[in-house]
Short mmCIF file of C-alpha atoms in Angstrom, two decimals:
data_model
loop_
_atom_site.label_atom_id
_atom_site.label_comp_id
_atom_site.label_asym_id
_atom_site.label_seq_id
_atom_site.Cartn_x
_atom_site.Cartn_y
_atom_site.Cartn_z
CA MET A 151 93.07 165.59 -77.39
CA LYS A 152 90.21 165.19 -79.85
CA VAL A 153 90.72 162.18 -82.13
CA LEU A 154 88.57 161.32 -85.13
CA PHE A 155 88.80 157.83 -86.62
CA PHE A 156 87.80 158.21 -90.27
CA VAL A 157 86.81 154.84 -91.79
CA TYR A 158 85.07 153.60 -94.91
CA LYS A 159 82.70 151.27 -93.05
CA PHE A 160 82.07 150.75 -89.35
CA PRO A 161 82.03 148.34 -87.69
CA VAL A 162 83.76 145.64 -89.75
CA LEU A 163 84.13 142.16 -88.26
CA SER A 164 87.66 141.58 -89.56
CA GLU A 165 88.99 144.97 -88.37
CA THR A 166 89.26 144.32 -84.64
CA PHE A 167 92.62 146.13 -84.65
CA ILE A 168 90.75 149.38 -85.30
CA LEU A 169 88.39 148.66 -82.39
CA ASN A 170 91.35 147.90 -80.13
CA GLN A 171 93.11 151.10 -81.13
CA ILE A 172 89.97 153.16 -80.53
CA ALA A 173 89.62 151.57 -77.07
CA TYR A 174 93.24 152.38 -76.25
CA PHE A 175 92.88 156.04 -77.18
CA ILE A 176 89.69 156.34 -75.13
CA ASN A 177 91.41 154.73 -72.14
CA GLN A 178 94.21 157.28 -72.46
CA GLY A 179 91.70 160.10 -72.01
CA CYS A 180 91.25 161.12 -75.64
CA ASP A 181 87.90 162.46 -76.83
CA VAL A 182 87.26 159.94 -79.61
CA ARG A 183 84.68 160.18 -82.38
CA ILE A 184 84.21 158.01 -85.46
CA ALA A 185 83.23 159.17 -88.95
CA SER A 186 82.23 156.32 -91.26
CA VAL A 187 81.31 156.78 -94.90
CA PHE A 188 78.91 153.83 -94.77
CA PRO A 189 77.46 151.55 -92.08
CA GLY A 190 79.42 148.33 -91.65
CA ASP A 191 78.52 144.77 -90.69
CA SER A 192 75.18 144.60 -88.95
CA GLY A 193 74.69 142.64 -85.76
CA ILE A 194 78.31 142.67 -84.60
CA GLU A 195 78.41 142.22 -80.84
CA HIS A 196 82.04 142.97 -80.05
CA LYS A 197 82.66 143.78 -76.41
CA VAL A 198 84.64 146.93 -77.28
CA ILE A 199 81.66 148.33 -79.22
CA LYS A 200 79.38 147.81 -76.23
CA GLU A 201 81.83 148.80 -73.50
CA PHE A 202 82.66 152.15 -75.08
CA ASP A 203 79.29 152.86 -76.76
CA LEU A 204 81.07 153.21 -80.08
CA LEU A 205 77.93 153.25 -82.20
CA ASP A 206 76.80 156.33 -80.27
CA LYS A 207 80.15 157.94 -81.07
CA THR A 208 79.78 157.23 -84.81
CA GLN A 209 78.57 159.62 -87.51
CA TYR A 210 77.58 157.95 -90.78
CA LEU A 211 78.12 160.23 -93.76
CA LEU A 212 75.98 158.20 -96.17
CA LYS A 213 73.42 155.42 -96.04
CA SER A 214 74.31 151.84 -96.97
CA GLU A 215 76.33 151.45 -100.16
CA PRO A 216 74.38 149.89 -103.08
CA HIS A 217 75.65 146.58 -104.45
CA GLY A 218 77.02 146.54 -107.98
CA LYS A 219 78.97 149.19 -109.87
CA PHE A 220 75.98 150.42 -111.92
CA SER A 221 73.77 150.76 -108.85
CA ARG A 222 76.48 152.69 -107.00
CA VAL A 223 77.10 155.11 -109.87
CA PHE A 224 73.38 155.61 -110.59
CA GLY A 225 72.68 156.16 -106.90
CA ARG A 226 75.44 158.74 -106.64
CA ILE A 227 74.27 160.62 -109.72
CA LYS A 228 70.70 160.58 -108.40
CA SER A 229 71.82 161.92 -105.03
CA LEU A 230 73.72 164.87 -106.51
CA ALA A 231 70.73 167.19 -106.85
CA PRO A 232 71.54 168.99 -103.58
CA ALA A 233 75.13 169.47 -104.79
CA VAL A 234 74.17 172.38 -107.08
CA PHE A 235 73.55 174.43 -103.94
CA ASN A 236 76.82 173.40 -102.27
CA TYR A 237 79.97 175.11 -103.54
CA SER A 238 82.34 172.52 -102.09
CA ALA A 239 80.34 169.68 -103.63
CA VAL A 240 80.41 171.32 -107.06
CA LYS A 241 84.13 172.02 -106.72
CA SER A 242 84.82 168.39 -105.75
CA ILE A 243 83.71 167.11 -109.17
CA ASN A 244 87.07 168.29 -110.54
CA VAL A 245 88.66 164.90 -111.29
CA LYS A 246 92.08 166.32 -112.14
CA LYS A 247 92.34 168.00 -108.75
CA TYR A 248 90.44 165.61 -106.50
CA GLY A 249 91.19 162.28 -108.13
CA TYR A 250 89.56 158.89 -107.77
CA TYR A 251 86.74 159.83 -105.41
CA ALA A 252 85.75 162.77 -107.62
CA LYS A 253 85.60 160.40 -110.59
CA THR A 254 83.36 157.96 -108.70
CA LEU A 255 81.24 160.90 -107.44
CA LEU A 256 81.70 159.85 -103.83
CA LEU A 257 83.22 163.20 -102.85
CA PRO A 258 80.32 165.35 -104.10
CA GLN A 259 77.83 162.87 -102.67
CA ILE A 260 79.36 163.13 -99.19
CA LEU A 261 79.61 166.91 -99.34
CA SER A 262 76.06 167.41 -100.63
CA ARG A 263 74.62 165.25 -97.84
CA ASN A 264 76.65 166.64 -94.93
CA GLU A 265 76.69 170.38 -94.36
CA LYS A 266 78.35 170.49 -90.93
CA LYS A 267 82.14 170.33 -91.01
CA ILE A 268 83.96 167.88 -88.74
CA GLU A 269 86.81 169.24 -86.64
CA SER A 270 89.33 167.31 -84.57
CA ASP A 271 92.90 167.66 -83.37
CA VAL A 272 93.90 164.48 -85.19
CA ILE A 273 92.21 162.41 -87.90
CA ILE A 274 93.37 158.77 -87.96
CA SER A 275 92.48 156.85 -91.10
CA HIS A 276 93.32 153.18 -91.58
CA PHE A 277 94.13 151.94 -95.11
CA GLY A 278 95.64 154.21 -97.71
CA THR A 279 92.56 154.24 -99.90
CA THR A 280 90.41 155.60 -97.07
CA ALA A 281 93.11 158.04 -95.96
CA ALA A 282 93.19 159.37 -99.54
CA LEU A 283 89.48 160.13 -99.23
CA ALA A 284 90.02 161.82 -95.87
CA ASN A 285 92.83 163.88 -97.39
CA GLN A 286 90.60 165.17 -100.20
CA LEU A 287 87.77 165.93 -97.77
CA ARG A 288 90.29 167.87 -95.71
CA ASN A 289 91.49 169.73 -98.81
CA LEU A 290 87.86 170.66 -99.48
CA GLY A 291 87.43 171.96 -95.93
CA PHE A 292 84.96 169.30 -94.74
CA LEU A 293 87.46 167.69 -92.35
CA ARG A 294 89.77 169.81 -90.21
CA GLY A 295 92.71 168.51 -88.21
CA LYS A 296 96.07 166.84 -88.60
CA LEU A 297 95.87 163.69 -90.73
CA ALA A 298 97.48 160.34 -89.82
CA ALA A 299 97.36 157.70 -92.58
CA VAL A 300 97.88 154.04 -91.62
CA PHE A 301 99.04 151.66 -94.37
CA HIS A 302 98.57 147.92 -93.91
CA GLY A 303 99.18 145.61 -96.88
CA ASN A 304 97.04 145.37 -100.00
CA ASP A 305 96.55 149.15 -99.93
CA ILE A 306 100.24 149.61 -100.72
CA SER A 307 100.92 146.43 -102.73
CA GLN A 308 97.97 145.50 -104.95
CA ALA A 309 98.60 146.60 -108.54
CA ARG A 310 95.02 147.71 -109.19
CA ILE A 311 94.94 149.91 -106.09
CA LEU A 312 98.35 151.44 -106.81
CA ASN A 313 97.21 152.24 -110.34
CA LEU A 314 93.84 153.73 -109.37
CA PHE A 315 95.23 155.76 -106.48
CA HIS A 316 98.62 156.74 -107.87
CA ASP A 317 97.95 160.49 -107.97
CA ASP A 318 95.84 160.47 -104.79
CA TYR A 319 98.64 158.68 -102.94
CA LEU A 320 101.27 161.19 -104.07
CA LYS A 321 99.07 164.00 -102.76
CA LEU A 322 98.49 162.09 -99.53
CA PHE A 323 102.21 161.45 -99.00
CA ASN A 324 102.95 165.14 -99.46
CA SER A 325 100.19 166.51 -97.24
CA ALA A 326 99.55 163.96 -94.47
CA ASP A 327 101.00 165.04 -91.14
CA PHE A 328 101.77 161.45 -90.10
CA ILE A 329 102.22 158.29 -92.18
CA PHE A 330 102.12 155.06 -90.20
CA PRO A 331 103.04 151.92 -92.21
CA VAL A 332 102.84 148.65 -90.27
CA SER A 333 106.22 147.42 -91.50
CA GLN A 334 109.62 148.77 -92.46
CA LEU A 335 109.10 147.25 -95.90
CA TRP A 336 106.09 149.49 -96.49
CA ALA A 337 107.91 152.47 -94.99
CA ASN A 338 110.67 151.98 -97.56
CA LYS A 339 108.13 151.65 -100.37
CA ILE A 340 106.31 154.84 -99.36
CA LYS A 341 109.65 156.64 -99.15
CA SER A 342 110.49 155.41 -102.66
CA MET A 343 107.10 156.47 -104.05
CA SER A 344 107.05 159.87 -102.35
CA GLY A 345 110.71 160.78 -102.61
CA HIS A 346 110.94 161.66 -98.92
CA ASP A 347 110.62 160.12 -95.47
CA ASN A 348 108.97 163.06 -93.73
CA ASN A 349 106.71 162.00 -90.87
CA ILE A 350 106.93 158.28 -91.76
CA HIS A 351 106.89 156.16 -88.60
CA VAL A 352 106.55 152.35 -88.49
CA ILE A 353 103.74 151.42 -86.09
CA ARG A 354 103.12 147.72 -85.57
CA MET A 355 99.58 146.40 -85.45
CA GLY A 356 100.35 144.15 -82.51
CA ILE A 357 98.24 142.04 -80.19
CA ALA A 358 96.99 142.26 -76.61
CA VAL A 359 99.70 140.02 -75.20
CA ASN A 360 97.89 139.49 -71.89
CA ARG A 361 95.14 137.64 -73.79
CA PHE A 362 97.62 135.06 -75.09
CA PRO A 363 99.40 133.42 -72.14
CA PHE A 364 102.53 131.49 -73.03
CA LYS A 365 101.96 127.73 -72.85
CA PRO A 366 105.03 125.62 -73.66
CA ARG A 367 104.26 122.30 -75.29
CA PRO A 368 106.18 119.48 -73.57
CA ASN A 369 105.40 116.88 -76.23
CA LEU A 370 104.08 116.79 -79.78
CA ASN A 371 100.75 115.15 -80.47
CA HIS A 372 100.57 112.00 -82.53
CA PRO A 373 99.45 112.51 -85.20
CA ILE A 374 101.05 115.96 -85.29
CA LYS A 375 98.41 118.71 -85.33
CA LEU A 376 98.87 121.46 -87.90
CA LEU A 377 96.77 124.63 -87.82
CA SER A 378 96.09 127.64 -90.04
CA ILE A 379 93.86 130.58 -89.16
CA ALA A 380 93.34 132.83 -92.14
CA ARG A 381 90.93 134.45 -94.53
CA LEU A 382 90.92 132.13 -97.53
CA THR A 383 92.47 134.37 -100.15
CA GLU A 384 95.39 133.79 -102.48
CA LYS A 385 98.00 135.67 -100.46
CA LYS A 386 97.52 133.41 -97.42
CA GLY A 387 99.17 130.53 -99.28
CA ILE A 388 96.78 127.83 -98.03
CA SER A 389 96.97 126.06 -101.39
CA VAL A 390 100.73 125.71 -100.87
CA ALA A 391 100.16 124.31 -97.37
CA ILE A 392 97.77 121.72 -98.83
CA ASN A 393 100.40 120.68 -101.37
CA ALA A 394 102.88 120.32 -98.50
CA CYS A 395 100.39 118.00 -96.79
CA LEU A 396 100.32 115.80 -99.88
CA LEU A 397 104.10 115.46 -99.63
CA LEU A 398 103.78 114.57 -95.94
CA LYS A 399 101.25 111.87 -96.78
CA GLN A 400 103.53 110.49 -99.48
CA GLN A 401 106.29 110.26 -96.86
CA ASN A 402 103.94 108.39 -94.49
CA VAL A 403 103.90 111.24 -91.97
CA ASP A 404 100.84 111.03 -89.74
CA PHE A 405 99.21 114.45 -89.37
CA ASP A 406 95.93 116.32 -89.02
CA TYR A 407 95.59 119.78 -90.56
CA THR A 408 92.83 122.17 -89.45
CA ILE A 409 92.00 125.34 -91.38
CA ILE A 410 89.94 127.99 -89.58
CA GLY A 411 88.56 130.87 -91.61
CA ASP A 412 86.43 131.56 -94.63
CA GLY A 413 86.85 133.45 -97.86
CA PRO A 414 86.43 133.47 -101.63
CA LEU A 415 88.79 130.53 -102.24
CA ARG A 416 87.15 128.09 -99.83
CA LYS A 417 85.37 125.96 -102.45
CA GLU A 418 88.46 125.90 -104.65
CA LEU A 419 90.64 124.81 -101.73
CA GLU A 420 88.14 122.15 -100.66
CA SER A 421 88.18 120.81 -104.23
CA GLN A 422 91.98 120.75 -104.14
CA VAL A 423 91.92 118.71 -100.93
CA ALA A 424 89.41 116.25 -102.37
CA SER A 425 91.30 115.84 -105.64
CA LEU A 426 94.53 115.09 -103.75
CA GLY A 427 92.83 112.48 -101.58
CA LEU A 428 93.42 114.44 -98.38
CA SER A 429 89.85 114.82 -97.13
CA ASP A 430 90.55 112.50 -94.19
CA LYS A 431 93.57 114.60 -93.14
CA ILE A 432 92.44 118.20 -93.71
CA ALA A 433 89.38 119.85 -92.14
CA PHE A 434 87.85 123.22 -93.05
CA LEU A 435 86.03 124.70 -90.06
CA GLY A 436 85.07 128.07 -91.55
CA ALA A 437 84.75 131.13 -89.34
CA GLN A 438 84.75 130.31 -85.63
CA THR A 439 84.26 132.09 -82.32
CA GLN A 440 87.26 133.39 -80.43
CA GLU A 441 86.73 130.65 -77.85
CA THR A 442 86.99 127.94 -80.51
CA VAL A 443 90.01 129.60 -82.07
CA SER A 444 91.73 129.73 -78.67
CA GLU A 445 90.97 126.05 -78.09
CA TYR A 446 92.62 125.04 -81.36
CA LEU A 447 95.59 127.32 -80.76
CA ASN A 448 96.16 125.73 -77.36
CA ASN A 449 95.99 122.18 -78.71
CA SER A 450 97.98 122.44 -81.94
CA ASP A 451 101.64 121.63 -82.53
CA VAL A 452 102.57 123.76 -85.54
CA PHE A 453 101.04 126.91 -87.04
CA LEU A 454 101.24 127.24 -90.83
CA LEU A 455 100.88 130.50 -92.75
CA PRO A 456 102.94 130.24 -95.97
CA SER A 457 101.97 133.64 -97.36
CA VAL A 458 102.58 134.42 -101.04
CA THR A 459 102.39 137.40 -103.35
CA ALA A 460 99.07 137.13 -105.19
CA ALA A 461 98.81 137.40 -108.96
CA ASP A 462 97.48 140.96 -108.62
CA GLY A 463 100.38 141.96 -106.36
CA ASP A 464 98.39 141.74 -103.12
CA MET A 465 100.66 141.14 -100.14
CA GLU A 466 100.43 140.80 -96.39
CA GLY A 467 101.32 143.47 -93.87
CA ILE A 468 102.48 141.42 -90.89
CA PRO A 469 99.80 138.81 -90.08
CA VAL A 470 98.28 139.06 -86.62
CA ALA A 471 97.57 135.32 -86.64
CA LEU A 472 101.32 134.64 -86.60
CA MET A 473 101.75 136.97 -83.64
CA GLU A 474 99.04 135.20 -81.66
CA ALA A 475 100.53 131.77 -82.33
CA MET A 476 104.01 132.95 -81.36
CA ALA A 477 102.70 134.56 -78.17
CA ILE A 478 101.23 131.34 -76.81
CA GLY A 479 104.16 129.13 -77.74
CA ILE A 480 103.27 127.40 -81.02
CA PRO A 481 106.17 127.07 -83.47
CA VAL A 482 105.30 128.88 -86.70
CA ILE A 483 106.18 128.11 -90.30
CA SER A 484 105.82 131.03 -92.70
CA THR A 485 107.61 132.59 -95.67
CA PHE A 486 110.11 135.23 -96.68
CA HIS A 487 107.24 137.48 -97.68
CA SER A 488 106.47 141.16 -97.15
CA GLY A 489 107.05 142.22 -93.52
CA ILE A 490 107.01 138.69 -92.08
CA PRO A 491 110.83 138.52 -91.71
CA GLU A 492 110.50 141.59 -89.46
CA LEU A 493 108.47 139.35 -87.13
CA ILE A 494 110.14 135.94 -87.56
CA GLU A 495 113.86 135.30 -87.73
CA ASP A 496 114.40 131.96 -89.43
CA ARG A 497 115.35 129.21 -86.97
CA VAL A 498 115.57 131.76 -84.15
CA SER A 499 111.91 132.63 -83.52
CA GLY A 500 110.23 130.41 -86.10
CA PHE A 501 110.79 128.87 -89.51
CA LEU A 502 110.75 130.66 -92.87
CA VAL A 503 110.76 129.17 -96.35
CA ASN A 504 110.55 130.73 -99.79
CA GLU A 505 107.14 131.52 -101.22
CA ASN A 506 105.35 128.63 -102.97
CA ASP A 507 107.84 126.08 -101.61
CA ALA A 508 105.66 123.17 -100.47
CA ALA A 509 108.65 120.82 -100.28
CA SER A 510 110.44 123.02 -97.75
CA ILE A 511 107.29 123.33 -95.62
CA ALA A 512 106.99 119.55 -95.52
CA GLY A 513 110.69 119.34 -94.73
CA VAL A 514 110.37 121.66 -91.73
CA VAL A 515 107.40 119.67 -90.38
CA CYS A 516 109.45 116.47 -90.64
CA GLU A 517 112.40 118.18 -88.95
CA ILE A 518 110.17 119.26 -86.05
CA ILE A 519 108.88 115.70 -85.65
CA ASP A 520 112.39 114.22 -85.78
CA ASN A 521 114.01 116.84 -83.55
CA PRO A 522 111.48 118.43 -81.17
CA GLY A 523 114.36 119.62 -79.01
CA LEU A 524 114.68 122.53 -81.44
CA LEU A 525 111.41 124.01 -80.27
CA PRO A 526 111.78 125.27 -76.67
CA ASP A 527 114.37 127.95 -77.48
CA ILE A 528 112.61 128.96 -80.69
CA CYS A 529 109.26 129.32 -78.92
CA ARG A 530 110.78 131.32 -76.05
CA ASN A 531 112.49 133.62 -78.55
CA ALA A 532 109.20 134.06 -80.39
CA LYS A 533 107.40 135.01 -77.18
CA GLN A 534 110.11 137.54 -76.34
CA LYS A 535 109.85 139.05 -79.83
CA ILE A 536 106.11 139.56 -79.41
CA ASP A 537 106.46 141.04 -75.93
CA ASN A 538 109.21 143.44 -77.00
CA GLU A 539 108.02 144.60 -80.41
CA PHE A 540 104.41 143.53 -81.07
CA ASP A 541 102.58 144.38 -77.86
CA GLN A 542 99.73 146.53 -79.15
CA ASP A 543 99.64 148.76 -76.07
CA LYS A 544 103.32 149.60 -76.56
CA SER A 545 102.70 150.26 -80.26
CA TYR A 546 99.69 152.47 -79.61
CA SER A 547 101.55 154.30 -76.84
CA ARG A 548 104.34 155.09 -79.30
CA MET A 549 101.77 156.25 -81.85
CA LEU A 550 100.08 158.51 -79.32
CA ASN A 551 103.41 159.99 -78.24
CA ILE A 552 104.26 160.77 -81.87
CA LEU A 553 100.90 162.48 -82.33
CA LEU A 554 101.39 164.49 -79.14
CA ASP A 555 104.94 165.45 -80.08
CA GLN A 556 103.67 167.97 -82.65
CA PRO A 557 101.46 170.98 -81.95
CA LEU A 558 97.90 169.80 -82.45
CA HIS A 559 96.08 173.07 -83.05
CA ILE A 560 93.90 172.86 -86.13
CA ASN A 561 95.80 174.49 -88.96
CA ARG A 562 94.16 172.96 -92.01
#
């Protein structure tokens, strides 16, 4: 089976799940190619990229994207000269018919710079916004093959995206051959938006469970070691975790809290820690290697990820960081947010509190310290949940079987 992964940028450091999925499909004997609108992060040395020669399998439709809205628009207008000789490119400027990417001139730019059509049995496109672009390119005849759209989190929750892509999404829902949301919550939302549940299949973005051996913790450290691994954005709830740490300090609980990851809120969060007098208890390590991340996972007592709905509506899918912590036997504290309750059952496979509830987070940490006998069963249940439902090979196998279950001759 010929499989095309259609992405906006490739490779992207934070999108290892796409690399893992590509590797799985190659290992299953699929003829995999990658079409990327723009080049991605330079200098990435991921073993999957090297092992499978993925850069050699990648076709870039355009050169690097200019920074700044004005530069992007000017560059696209400037590049449209060849479009007057390309019927599809001229046709794609119809905003009413071809939506957001016609309005931004990305569609005609792609079509005017790429004459050769791309054919595949299946086109897999991660993130609804990119799948919407693939759908329009397919409608214009540039891409040919059955389309599978994968929805993750902010692409189906953030108010700005839902507003900008409202019409494009409705067209995508009605014409995509497969829709793969990562959670039942998003499946229900897509069903509500589209008015049908045709070809909607929940596919988990799981983890490679063999890379995370289960390691029960016989005793808690003193001070107790708390850990978060996250991109520092609003929806990760790190500010709430910091407020919980203040409550712990006020209750004379001895703890150390390590935060691994970077992001736009780092300076703001560091200022919050300093203003609360917690600089001696909370450490920001920034982005770290996988080896360092594994070391901290193996030596921590509790994993915190109190996710929240951001002011702009941005929400999680189901965080991979929680899966990794659960797989190796760290008790997790998270929230009743988005698809997280599909991963964690409160007090069965972890602990859940309401969003923005710092007091309850602190309360659970104190409960763990006072009653560590709670943890062995919870951690075993968490491991079983990951093995049964969030093993990425099982998820990708199910996805492949769904794709193979329909005739894959090119009919579009």
